[in-house]
Short mmCIF file of C-alpha atoms in Angstrom, two decimals:
data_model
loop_
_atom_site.label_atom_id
_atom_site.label_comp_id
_atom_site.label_asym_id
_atom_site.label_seq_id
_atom_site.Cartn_x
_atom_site.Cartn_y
_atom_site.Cartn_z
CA UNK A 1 96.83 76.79 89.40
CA UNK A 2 100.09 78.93 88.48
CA UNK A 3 97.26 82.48 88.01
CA UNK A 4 94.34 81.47 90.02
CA UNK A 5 93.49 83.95 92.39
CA UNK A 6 92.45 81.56 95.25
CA UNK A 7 95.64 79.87 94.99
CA UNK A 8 97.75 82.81 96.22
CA UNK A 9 95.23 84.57 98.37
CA UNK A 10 92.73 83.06 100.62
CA UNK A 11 91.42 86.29 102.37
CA UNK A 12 89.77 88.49 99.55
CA UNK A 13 86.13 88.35 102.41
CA UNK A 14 88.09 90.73 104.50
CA UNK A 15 89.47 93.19 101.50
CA UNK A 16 87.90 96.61 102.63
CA UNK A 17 86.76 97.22 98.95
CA UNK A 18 83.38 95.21 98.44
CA UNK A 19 83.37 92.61 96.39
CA UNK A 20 86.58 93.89 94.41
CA UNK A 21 87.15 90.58 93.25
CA UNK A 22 84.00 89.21 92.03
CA UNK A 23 84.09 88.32 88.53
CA UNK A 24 87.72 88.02 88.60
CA UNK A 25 89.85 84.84 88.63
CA UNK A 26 93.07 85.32 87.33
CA UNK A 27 95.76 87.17 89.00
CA UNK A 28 96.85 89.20 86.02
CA UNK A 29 93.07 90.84 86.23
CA UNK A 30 93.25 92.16 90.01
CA UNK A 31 95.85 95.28 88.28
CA UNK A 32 93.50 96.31 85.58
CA UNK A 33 90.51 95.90 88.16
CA UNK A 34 92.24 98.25 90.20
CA UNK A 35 92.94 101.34 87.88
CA UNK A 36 88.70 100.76 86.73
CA UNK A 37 87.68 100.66 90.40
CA UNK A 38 90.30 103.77 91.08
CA UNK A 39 88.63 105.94 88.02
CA UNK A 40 85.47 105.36 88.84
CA UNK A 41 84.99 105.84 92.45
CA UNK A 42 88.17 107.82 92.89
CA UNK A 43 89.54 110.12 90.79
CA UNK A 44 85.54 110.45 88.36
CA UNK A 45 83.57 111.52 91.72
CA UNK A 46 86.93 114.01 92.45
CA UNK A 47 87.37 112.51 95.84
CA UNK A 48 90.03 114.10 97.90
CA UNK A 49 89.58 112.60 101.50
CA UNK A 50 92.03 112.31 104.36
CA UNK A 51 91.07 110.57 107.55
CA UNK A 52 94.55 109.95 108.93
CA UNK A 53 97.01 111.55 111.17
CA UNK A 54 99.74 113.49 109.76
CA UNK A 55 102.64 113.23 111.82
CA UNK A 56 105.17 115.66 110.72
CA UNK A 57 105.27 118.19 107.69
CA UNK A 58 102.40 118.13 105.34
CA UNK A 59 102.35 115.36 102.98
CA UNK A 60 102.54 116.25 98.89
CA UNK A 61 99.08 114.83 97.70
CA UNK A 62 98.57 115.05 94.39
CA UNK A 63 95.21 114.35 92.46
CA UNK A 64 92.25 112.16 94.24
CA UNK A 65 92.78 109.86 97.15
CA UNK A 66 90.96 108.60 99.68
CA UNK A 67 92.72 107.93 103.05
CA UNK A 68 91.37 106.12 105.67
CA UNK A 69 90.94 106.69 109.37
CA UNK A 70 94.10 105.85 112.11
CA UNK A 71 96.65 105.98 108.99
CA UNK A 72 100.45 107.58 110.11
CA UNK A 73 101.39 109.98 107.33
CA UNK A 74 104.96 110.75 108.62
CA UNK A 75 107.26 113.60 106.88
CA UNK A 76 108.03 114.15 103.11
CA UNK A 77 105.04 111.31 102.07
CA UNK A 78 104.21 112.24 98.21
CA UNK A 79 101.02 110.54 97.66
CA UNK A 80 100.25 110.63 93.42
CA UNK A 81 96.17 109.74 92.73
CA UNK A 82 94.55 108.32 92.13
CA UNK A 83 94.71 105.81 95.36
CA UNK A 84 92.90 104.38 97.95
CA UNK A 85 94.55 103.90 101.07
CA UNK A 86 92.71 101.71 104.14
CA UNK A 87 92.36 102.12 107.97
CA UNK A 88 95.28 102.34 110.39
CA UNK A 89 98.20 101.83 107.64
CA UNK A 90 101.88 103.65 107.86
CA UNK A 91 103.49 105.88 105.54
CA UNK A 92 106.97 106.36 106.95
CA UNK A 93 109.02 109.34 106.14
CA UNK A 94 110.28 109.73 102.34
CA UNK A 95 107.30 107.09 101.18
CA UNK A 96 105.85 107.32 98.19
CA UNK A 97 102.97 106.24 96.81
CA UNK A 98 102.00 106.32 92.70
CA UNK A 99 98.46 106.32 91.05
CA UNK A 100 96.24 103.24 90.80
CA UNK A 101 97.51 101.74 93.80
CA UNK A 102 95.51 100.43 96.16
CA UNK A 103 96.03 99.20 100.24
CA UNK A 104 94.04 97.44 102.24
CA UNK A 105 94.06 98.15 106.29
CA UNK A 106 96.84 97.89 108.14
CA UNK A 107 99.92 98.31 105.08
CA UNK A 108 103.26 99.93 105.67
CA UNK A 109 105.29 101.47 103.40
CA UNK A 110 108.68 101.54 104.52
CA UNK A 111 110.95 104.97 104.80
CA UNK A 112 111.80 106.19 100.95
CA UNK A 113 110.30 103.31 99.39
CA UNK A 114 108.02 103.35 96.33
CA UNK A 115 104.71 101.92 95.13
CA UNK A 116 103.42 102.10 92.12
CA UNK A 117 99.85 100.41 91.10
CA UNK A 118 100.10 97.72 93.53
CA UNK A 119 97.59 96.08 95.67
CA UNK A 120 97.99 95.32 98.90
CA UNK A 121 96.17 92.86 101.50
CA UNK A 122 95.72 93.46 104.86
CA UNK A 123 98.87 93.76 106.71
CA UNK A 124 101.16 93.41 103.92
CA UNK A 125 104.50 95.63 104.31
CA UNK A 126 107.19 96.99 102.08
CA UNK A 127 110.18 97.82 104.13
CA UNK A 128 112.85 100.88 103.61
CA UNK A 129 114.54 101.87 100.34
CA UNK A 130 112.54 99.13 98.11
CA UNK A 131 110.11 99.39 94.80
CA UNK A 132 106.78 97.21 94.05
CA UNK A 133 105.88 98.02 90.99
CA UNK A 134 102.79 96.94 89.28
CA UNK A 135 102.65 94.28 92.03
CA UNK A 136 100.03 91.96 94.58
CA UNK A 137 101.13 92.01 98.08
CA UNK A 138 99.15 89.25 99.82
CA UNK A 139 97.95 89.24 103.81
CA UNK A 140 100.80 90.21 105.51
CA UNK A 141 103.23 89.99 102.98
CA UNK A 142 106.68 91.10 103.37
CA UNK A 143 108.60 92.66 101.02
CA UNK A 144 112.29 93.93 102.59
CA UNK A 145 114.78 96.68 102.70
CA UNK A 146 116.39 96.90 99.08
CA UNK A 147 113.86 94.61 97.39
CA UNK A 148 113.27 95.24 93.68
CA UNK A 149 110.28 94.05 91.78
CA UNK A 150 111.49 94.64 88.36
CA UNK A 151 108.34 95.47 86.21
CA UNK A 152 109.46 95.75 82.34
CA UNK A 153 111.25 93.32 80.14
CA UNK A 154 113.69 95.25 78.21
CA UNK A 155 112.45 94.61 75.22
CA UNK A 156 109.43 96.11 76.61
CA UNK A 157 106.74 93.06 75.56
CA UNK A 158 103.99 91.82 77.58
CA UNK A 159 105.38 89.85 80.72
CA UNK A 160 104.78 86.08 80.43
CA UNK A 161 104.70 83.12 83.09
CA UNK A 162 105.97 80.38 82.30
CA UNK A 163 103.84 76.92 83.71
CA UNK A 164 103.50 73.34 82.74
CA UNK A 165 105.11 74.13 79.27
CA UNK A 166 103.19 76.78 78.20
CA UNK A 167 103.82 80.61 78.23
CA UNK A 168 100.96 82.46 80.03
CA UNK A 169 100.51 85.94 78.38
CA UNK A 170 100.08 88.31 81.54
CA UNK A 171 98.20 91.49 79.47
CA UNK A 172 100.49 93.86 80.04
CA UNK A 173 104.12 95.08 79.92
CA UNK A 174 104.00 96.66 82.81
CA UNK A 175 103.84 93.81 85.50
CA UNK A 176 105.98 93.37 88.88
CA UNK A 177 105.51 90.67 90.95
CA UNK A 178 102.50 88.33 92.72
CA UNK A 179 103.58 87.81 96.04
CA UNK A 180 101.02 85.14 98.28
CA UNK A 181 99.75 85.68 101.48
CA UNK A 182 102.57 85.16 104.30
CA UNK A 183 105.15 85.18 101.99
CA UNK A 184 108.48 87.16 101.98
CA UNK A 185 111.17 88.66 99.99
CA UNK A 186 114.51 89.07 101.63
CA UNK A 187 116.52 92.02 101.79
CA UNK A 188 118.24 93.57 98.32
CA UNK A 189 116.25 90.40 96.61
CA UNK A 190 115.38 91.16 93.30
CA UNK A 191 111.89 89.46 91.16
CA UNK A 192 111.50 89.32 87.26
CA UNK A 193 108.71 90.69 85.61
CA UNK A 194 105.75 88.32 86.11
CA UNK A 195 107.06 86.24 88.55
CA UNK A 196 104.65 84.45 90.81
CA UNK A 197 105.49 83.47 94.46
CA UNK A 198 102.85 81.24 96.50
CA UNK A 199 101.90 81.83 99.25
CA UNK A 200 104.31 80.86 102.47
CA UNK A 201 107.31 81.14 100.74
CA UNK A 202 110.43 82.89 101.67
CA UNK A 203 113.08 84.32 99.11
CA UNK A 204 115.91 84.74 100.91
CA UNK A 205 118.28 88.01 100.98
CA UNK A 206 120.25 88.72 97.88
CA UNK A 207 117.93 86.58 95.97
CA UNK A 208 116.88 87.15 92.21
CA UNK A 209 113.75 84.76 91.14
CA UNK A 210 111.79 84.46 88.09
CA UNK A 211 108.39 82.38 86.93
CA UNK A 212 106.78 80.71 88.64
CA UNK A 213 107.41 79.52 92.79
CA UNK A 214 105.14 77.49 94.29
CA UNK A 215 103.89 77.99 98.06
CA UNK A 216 105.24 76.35 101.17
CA UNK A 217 109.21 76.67 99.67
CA UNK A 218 112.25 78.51 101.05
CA UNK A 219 114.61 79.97 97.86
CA UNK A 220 118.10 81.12 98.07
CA UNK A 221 121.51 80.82 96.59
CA UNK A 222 124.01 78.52 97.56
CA UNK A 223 127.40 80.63 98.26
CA UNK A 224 130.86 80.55 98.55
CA UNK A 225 132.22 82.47 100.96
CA UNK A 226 136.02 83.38 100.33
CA UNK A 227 138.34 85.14 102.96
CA UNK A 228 142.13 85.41 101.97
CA UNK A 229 145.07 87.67 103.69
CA UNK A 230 144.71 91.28 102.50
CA UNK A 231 147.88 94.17 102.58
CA UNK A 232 148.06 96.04 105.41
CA UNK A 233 147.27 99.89 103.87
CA UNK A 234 147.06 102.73 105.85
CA UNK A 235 143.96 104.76 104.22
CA UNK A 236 143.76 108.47 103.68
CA UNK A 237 141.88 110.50 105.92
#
């Protein structure tokens, strides 16, 4: 179960794409689905389409996009095709959002955050100041302020998941994070390349995960706190 699609989203009937997902059933497919489904009906057919509201100063669009109707576009959005981008999502100010990325209705991308060939689900939100690279956001997903989905080994090799004693090539090097419907990430957490959350799982603030998480589980470090007498110094102005 650790890269079955069904096991970490259970919504793909109301994706706004039709049948995006047929033929697929691994999760490591959905990223390479979306940059053929982006050339081909995207960026191919030139498509430069913007339904939603800009709220503010132009946004920077660059190449093809489509953008769909009731979507916020606030100030200083750069949006890099090509990308498809649903109904009635929010692009706060300083957002920016990289080629072969695709959201469903209802996303948010949080103020000077950073997306890079992710798909999103329905509802699914990045928060301020965060990057999802090369990531799946499931139905109303959370990802929070600070959050890092680290998308590279250094060594710069394919990203591998680790399940049952075996090591589960993912296809490509590039490769953030699969995060299951209802789950979250807490604030300044941090994911390892290929790491694979279920869904209705929270990873707690200041978190860094790897592998593979299954759904239902709460993650976070155990601490301890110290507080000790400090010198009384008078600071420069």
């Amino acid at each position: 179960m650790s890269t079955k699609i069904n096991y970490y989203f259970s919504k793909l009937d109301r994706f706004p794409i039709q049948d995006f997902f047929e033929g697929l059933s691994e999760t490591y497919e959905i990223l390479e689905k979306a940059k053929i489904y982006l050339r081909d009906n995207i960026a191919t057919p030139n498509v430069k389409e913007n339904h939603g509201e800009i709220r503010g100063s132009a946004p920077n669009l660059h190449g093809n996009y489509y953008i769909g109707e009731g979507t916020a576009i606030y100030n200083d959005v750069t949006i890099i095709g090509p990308v498809y981008i649903g109904k009635n999502c929010e692009l706060m100010p300083g957002a920016i959002v990289r080629p072969n990325t695709i959201l469903a209705d209802g996303c948010s991308i949080g103020h000077g955050s950073e997306v890079k060939h992710c798909v999103m689900f329905g509802g699914s939100k990045v928060a301020s100041l965060a990057f999802a690279g090369d990531s799946i956001l499931g139905a109303s997903a959370r990802i929070g302020s600070g959050v890092i989905t680290a998308n590279r080994k250094f060594n710069q090799t394919n990203a591998t998941l680790k399940f049952d004693g075996n090591r589960i090539d993912l296809g490509d090097s590039f490769f953030g994070c699969i995060l299951g419907d209802s789950s979250r990430l807490g604030a300044n957490s941090v994911t390892q390349p290929g790491t694979h959350i279920g869904p209705y799982t929270w990873i707690f603030p200041l978190t860094s995960v790897r592998g593979f998480i299954p759904a239902g589980k709460r993650v976070y470090n155990e601490q301890k706190i110290v507080m000790e007498d400090n010198d009384i110094v008078e600071l420069k102005p």
